[in-house]
Amino acid sequence: MRIDVLTLFPRMLDGFLSESMLGRACEAKLLEITVRNVRDWATDKHRTTDDRPFGGGAGMVMKCEPVVAAIEAVQTPGCRRIYLTPDGVPFTSAKAEELSKQQHLVLLSGHYEGIDQRIRDTVIDEEISIGDYVLTNGTLAAAVLIDALARFIPGVLGEEKSLTHESFTSKLLDFPQYTRPAEYRGMSVPEVLLSGNHTEIDKWRTAQQEEKTRQVRPDLLK
Ligand code: ADE
């Protein structure tokens, strides 16, 4: 899968793309991610990418010309062009899975008070928010989206199986996990996990999932 990220702060993604699972997925060519600086498409002497909003108000707005030029330069037929914005449609695990099946994504990170509406009207297919809070820019939101969808690409997770047990695939939150030592600072691992009885272990885990979900995310049970 190919992903182009368009941002004014490309270095924000340096560590993210080279570390851990993502780093390995890129090395293995399961993912081909290119981070591009929108400023490279600004044509004036000062390489301007933003300007004051018509109608007044605080902050600056990203200009049409460099952003549209950047998108038009990287887009391919059938690609999905996504703008990361707090006023977008809330991101979910289902959306991550859907996007993981695309051939090519173009992710636009916005800044300041937003971007000119005509960019959204002409070269954006979809607008996504990663949560009800406002980040200083959408670059980390793009990273969150990439990280979540990468887990659905076959081969990215070491053990394919680890997807099936998980929160949001099952609509229940996860059960508690323990590893060695069996006793730590006076706290012991629940007996059942040491029993080797997998029927009982599964029963215990499901009960824990239901209780946790009821406490923390009762909305998921509806
Ligand atoms: N840009 C700023 N805040 C954001 C959010 N919550 N989701 C996506 N993009 C953003």
Tab-separated table of C-alpha atoms in Angstrom, residues 3-217:
chain	number	residue	atom	x	y	z
A	3	ILE	CA	0.625	6.492	1.434
A	4	ASP	CA	1.619	10.107	0.791
A	5	VAL	CA	1.477	12.472	3.750
A	6	LEU	CA	1.322	16.195	2.950
A	7	THR	CA	2.317	18.391	5.873
A	8	LEU	CA	4.209	21.547	6.818
A	9	PHE	CA	6.078	19.608	9.529
A	10	PRO	CA	7.480	16.484	7.860
A	11	ARG	CA	10.096	15.915	10.561
A	12	MET	CA	7.332	15.218	13.090
A	13	LEU	CA	7.029	11.781	11.472
A	14	ASP	CA	10.727	10.833	11.350
A	15	GLY	CA	10.831	8.623	14.434
A	16	PHE	CA	7.341	7.293	13.940
A	17	LEU	CA	8.094	5.893	10.486
A	18	SER	CA	11.410	4.293	11.324
A	19	GLU	CA	10.580	2.610	14.649
A	20	SER	CA	8.979	-0.652	15.604
A	21	MET	CA	6.185	-2.281	13.580
A	22	LEU	CA	5.815	0.619	11.156
A	23	GLY	CA	9.539	0.718	10.482
A	24	ARG	CA	9.538	-2.998	9.764
A	25	ALA	CA	6.421	-2.764	7.566
A	26	CYS	CA	8.118	-0.055	5.487
A	27	GLU	CA	11.343	-2.032	5.221
A	28	ALA	CA	9.380	-5.092	4.104
A	29	LYS	CA	7.629	-2.899	1.482
A	30	LEU	CA	4.207	-3.760	2.917
A	31	LEU	CA	3.852	-0.018	3.262
A	32	GLU	CA	5.450	2.640	1.115
A	33	ILE	CA	5.089	5.949	2.945
A	34	THR	CA	6.366	9.264	1.589
A	35	VAL	CA	6.183	12.424	3.683
A	36	ARG	CA	6.125	15.616	1.644
A	37	ASN	CA	6.418	19.240	2.651
A	38	VAL	CA	3.541	21.326	1.236
A	39	ARG	CA	5.905	24.296	1.223
A	40	ASP	CA	7.756	22.683	-1.698
A	41	TRP	CA	4.726	23.586	-3.856
A	42	ALA	CA	4.662	27.265	-2.836
A	43	THR	CA	5.838	29.352	-5.756
A	44	ASP	CA	6.355	32.880	-4.371
A	45	LYS	CA	9.628	34.275	-3.054
A	46	HIS	CA	8.729	33.637	0.606
A	47	ARG	CA	7.215	30.208	-0.113
A	48	THR	CA	3.934	31.280	1.493
A	49	THR	CA	1.470	28.549	2.406
A	50	ASP	CA	-1.061	30.525	4.468
A	51	ASP	CA	-2.860	33.861	4.516
A	52	ARG	CA	-5.380	35.869	6.590
A	53	PRO	CA	-9.019	34.734	6.491
A	54	PHE	CA	-11.523	36.666	4.396
A	55	GLY	CA	-14.193	38.091	6.732
A	56	GLY	CA	-11.668	38.563	9.525
A	57	GLY	CA	-10.905	36.490	12.587
A	58	ALA	CA	-7.888	35.075	14.351
A	59	GLY	CA	-5.163	32.957	12.802
A	60	MET	CA	-4.171	32.032	9.309
A	61	VAL	CA	-5.703	29.800	6.668
A	62	MET	CA	-3.811	27.459	4.351
A	63	LYS	CA	-3.936	28.713	0.764
A	64	CYS	CA	-5.431	26.839	-2.177
A	65	GLU	CA	-2.545	27.039	-4.635
A	66	PRO	CA	0.253	25.111	-2.860
A	67	VAL	CA	-2.074	22.549	-1.285
A	68	VAL	CA	-3.996	21.767	-4.476
A	69	ALA	CA	-0.729	21.615	-6.447
A	70	ALA	CA	0.725	19.178	-3.898
A	71	ILE	CA	-2.305	16.905	-4.016
A	72	GLU	CA	-2.478	17.003	-7.798
A	73	ALA	CA	1.212	16.117	-7.975
A	74	VAL	CA	0.908	12.962	-5.864
A	75	GLN	CA	-2.603	11.679	-6.545
A	76	THR	CA	-3.208	8.591	-8.690
A	77	PRO	CA	-6.456	7.358	-10.311
A	78	GLY	CA	-8.670	5.782	-7.649
A	79	CYS	CA	-6.612	7.013	-4.682
A	80	ARG	CA	-8.388	8.227	-1.528
A	81	ARG	CA	-7.593	11.834	-0.548
A	82	ILE	CA	-8.179	12.413	3.149
A	83	TYR	CA	-8.031	15.653	5.134
A	84	LEU	CA	-7.321	15.276	8.865
A	85	THR	CA	-9.409	17.803	10.767
A	86	PRO	CA	-11.194	18.082	14.124
A	87	ASP	CA	-14.460	18.781	12.255
A	88	GLY	CA	-14.229	15.536	10.265
A	89	VAL	CA	-16.075	12.240	10.702
A	90	PRO	CA	-14.862	10.390	13.851
A	91	PHE	CA	-12.184	7.764	13.143
A	92	THR	CA	-12.994	4.168	14.123
A	93	SER	CA	-11.447	0.721	13.919
A	94	ALA	CA	-13.923	-0.110	11.119
A	95	LYS	CA	-12.664	2.875	9.126
A	96	ALA	CA	-9.051	1.799	9.742
A	97	GLU	CA	-9.852	-1.638	8.377
A	98	GLU	CA	-11.626	-0.195	5.331
A	99	LEU	CA	-8.706	2.140	4.540
A	100	SER	CA	-6.189	-0.710	4.938
A	101	LYS	CA	-7.657	-2.245	1.761
A	102	GLN	CA	-6.945	0.824	-0.405
A	103	GLN	CA	-4.068	0.897	-2.880
A	104	HIS	CA	-3.103	4.525	-2.313
A	105	LEU	CA	-3.961	7.147	0.311
A	106	VAL	CA	-3.105	10.845	0.255
A	107	LEU	CA	-3.270	12.313	3.762
A	108	LEU	CA	-3.428	16.092	4.131
A	109	SER	CA	-2.514	17.594	7.475
A	110	GLY	CA	-3.964	21.051	8.061
A	111	HIS	CA	-2.648	23.863	10.204
A	112	TYR	CA	-3.531	27.144	11.822
A	113	GLU	CA	-7.214	27.943	11.655
A	114	GLY	CA	-7.741	25.415	8.883
A	115	ILE	CA	-7.587	25.335	5.118
A	116	ASP	CA	-9.418	27.192	2.366
A	117	GLN	CA	-12.817	25.545	1.882
A	118	ARG	CA	-12.204	25.267	-1.879
A	119	ILE	CA	-9.452	22.730	-1.219
A	120	ARG	CA	-11.986	20.585	0.625
A	121	ASP	CA	-14.555	21.082	-2.113
A	122	THR	CA	-12.285	20.046	-4.984
A	123	VAL	CA	-9.430	17.709	-4.047
A	124	ILE	CA	-10.574	16.015	-0.807
A	125	ASP	CA	-12.675	12.827	-0.802
A	126	GLU	CA	-13.073	12.368	2.912
A	127	GLU	CA	-12.527	14.287	6.179
A	128	ILE	CA	-11.529	12.441	9.336
A	129	SER	CA	-11.152	13.476	12.982
A	130	ILE	CA	-9.237	11.284	15.420
A	131	GLY	CA	-11.123	12.634	18.453
A	132	ASP	CA	-12.920	15.503	20.126
A	133	TYR	CA	-9.868	17.630	20.873
A	134	VAL	CA	-7.847	20.032	18.758
A	135	LEU	CA	-4.207	19.317	17.910
A	136	THR	CA	-1.871	22.092	16.777
A	137	ASN	CA	-1.810	20.414	13.372
A	138	GLY	CA	-3.014	17.219	11.721
A	139	THR	CA	0.368	15.496	11.350
A	140	LEU	CA	0.024	13.364	14.468
A	141	ALA	CA	-3.562	12.607	13.442
A	142	ALA	CA	-2.206	11.271	10.128
A	143	ALA	CA	0.267	9.155	12.115
A	144	VAL	CA	-2.549	7.744	14.266
A	145	LEU	CA	-4.542	6.856	11.163
A	146	ILE	CA	-1.535	5.144	9.532
A	147	ASP	CA	-0.687	3.224	12.693
A	148	ALA	CA	-4.255	1.982	13.153
A	149	LEU	CA	-4.755	0.904	9.536
A	150	ALA	CA	-1.301	-0.703	9.238
A	151	ARG	CA	-2.334	-3.277	11.821
A	152	PHE	CA	-4.948	-4.564	9.368
A	153	ILE	CA	-2.431	-5.129	6.555
A	154	PRO	CA	-1.511	-8.819	6.405
A	155	GLY	CA	2.051	-9.359	7.607
A	156	VAL	CA	2.391	-6.115	9.595
A	157	LEU	CA	1.547	-7.692	12.943
A	158	GLY	CA	3.861	-10.536	13.837
A	159	GLU	CA	1.051	-12.814	14.892
A	160	GLU	CA	-1.991	-12.498	12.662
A	161	LYS	CA	-3.962	-13.892	15.557
A	162	SER	CA	-3.397	-10.913	17.816
A	163	LEU	CA	-5.995	-8.959	15.847
A	164	THR	CA	-8.866	-11.293	16.576
A	165	HIS	CA	-8.770	-11.030	20.358
A	166	GLU	CA	-8.803	-7.365	20.452
A	167	SER	CA	-10.801	-4.441	21.696
A	168	PHE	CA	-13.100	-2.992	19.031
A	169	THR	CA	-12.860	-6.033	16.796
A	170	SER	CA	-14.953	-7.829	19.393
A	171	LYS	CA	-16.721	-4.647	20.640
A	172	LEU	CA	-15.525	-5.472	24.143
A	173	LEU	CA	-12.489	-3.940	25.844
A	174	ASP	CA	-9.481	-6.170	26.483
A	175	PHE	CA	-9.020	-8.539	29.404
A	176	PRO	CA	-6.095	-8.012	31.810
A	177	GLN	CA	-2.760	-9.598	30.876
A	178	TYR	CA	-0.014	-10.905	33.155
A	179	THR	CA	3.500	-12.240	32.600
A	180	ARG	CA	6.284	-13.520	34.842
A	181	PRO	CA	6.924	-13.338	37.752
A	182	ALA	CA	3.758	-14.994	39.111
A	183	GLU	CA	4.111	-12.877	42.244
A	184	TYR	CA	5.262	-9.267	42.225
A	185	ARG	CA	5.357	-7.013	45.311
A	186	GLY	CA	2.811	-9.222	47.014
A	187	MET	CA	0.418	-9.221	44.049
A	188	SER	CA	-0.242	-12.615	42.508
A	189	VAL	CA	-1.501	-13.520	39.075
A	190	PRO	CA	-5.126	-14.796	39.136
A	191	GLU	CA	-5.066	-18.547	39.880
A	192	VAL	CA	-7.103	-19.471	36.805
A	193	LEU	CA	-4.385	-18.208	34.420
A	194	LEU	CA	-1.893	-20.658	35.952
A	195	SER	CA	-4.365	-23.562	35.811
A	196	GLY	CA	-3.774	-24.610	32.197
A	197	ASN	CA	-7.562	-25.051	31.858
A	198	HIS	CA	-8.333	-23.165	28.660
A	199	THR	CA	-12.099	-23.370	28.942
A	200	GLU	CA	-11.927	-21.743	32.377
A	201	ILE	CA	-9.355	-19.203	31.167
A	202	ASP	CA	-11.595	-18.171	28.257
A	203	LYS	CA	-14.598	-17.883	30.588
A	204	TRP	CA	-12.622	-15.742	33.044
A	205	ARG	CA	-11.300	-13.504	30.260
A	206	THR	CA	-14.756	-12.923	28.777
A	207	ALA	CA	-16.164	-12.068	32.218
A	208	GLN	CA	-13.313	-9.594	32.751
A	209	GLN	CA	-13.963	-8.030	29.347
A	210	GLU	CA	-17.651	-7.588	30.074
A	211	GLU	CA	-16.992	-6.050	33.486
A	212	LYS	CA	-14.340	-3.655	32.161
A	213	THR	CA	-16.561	-2.605	29.247
A	214	ARG	CA	-19.537	-2.072	31.562
A	215	GLN	CA	-17.406	0.178	33.806
A	216	VAL	CA	-15.427	2.153	31.247
A	217	ARG	CA	-17.390	2.061	27.967
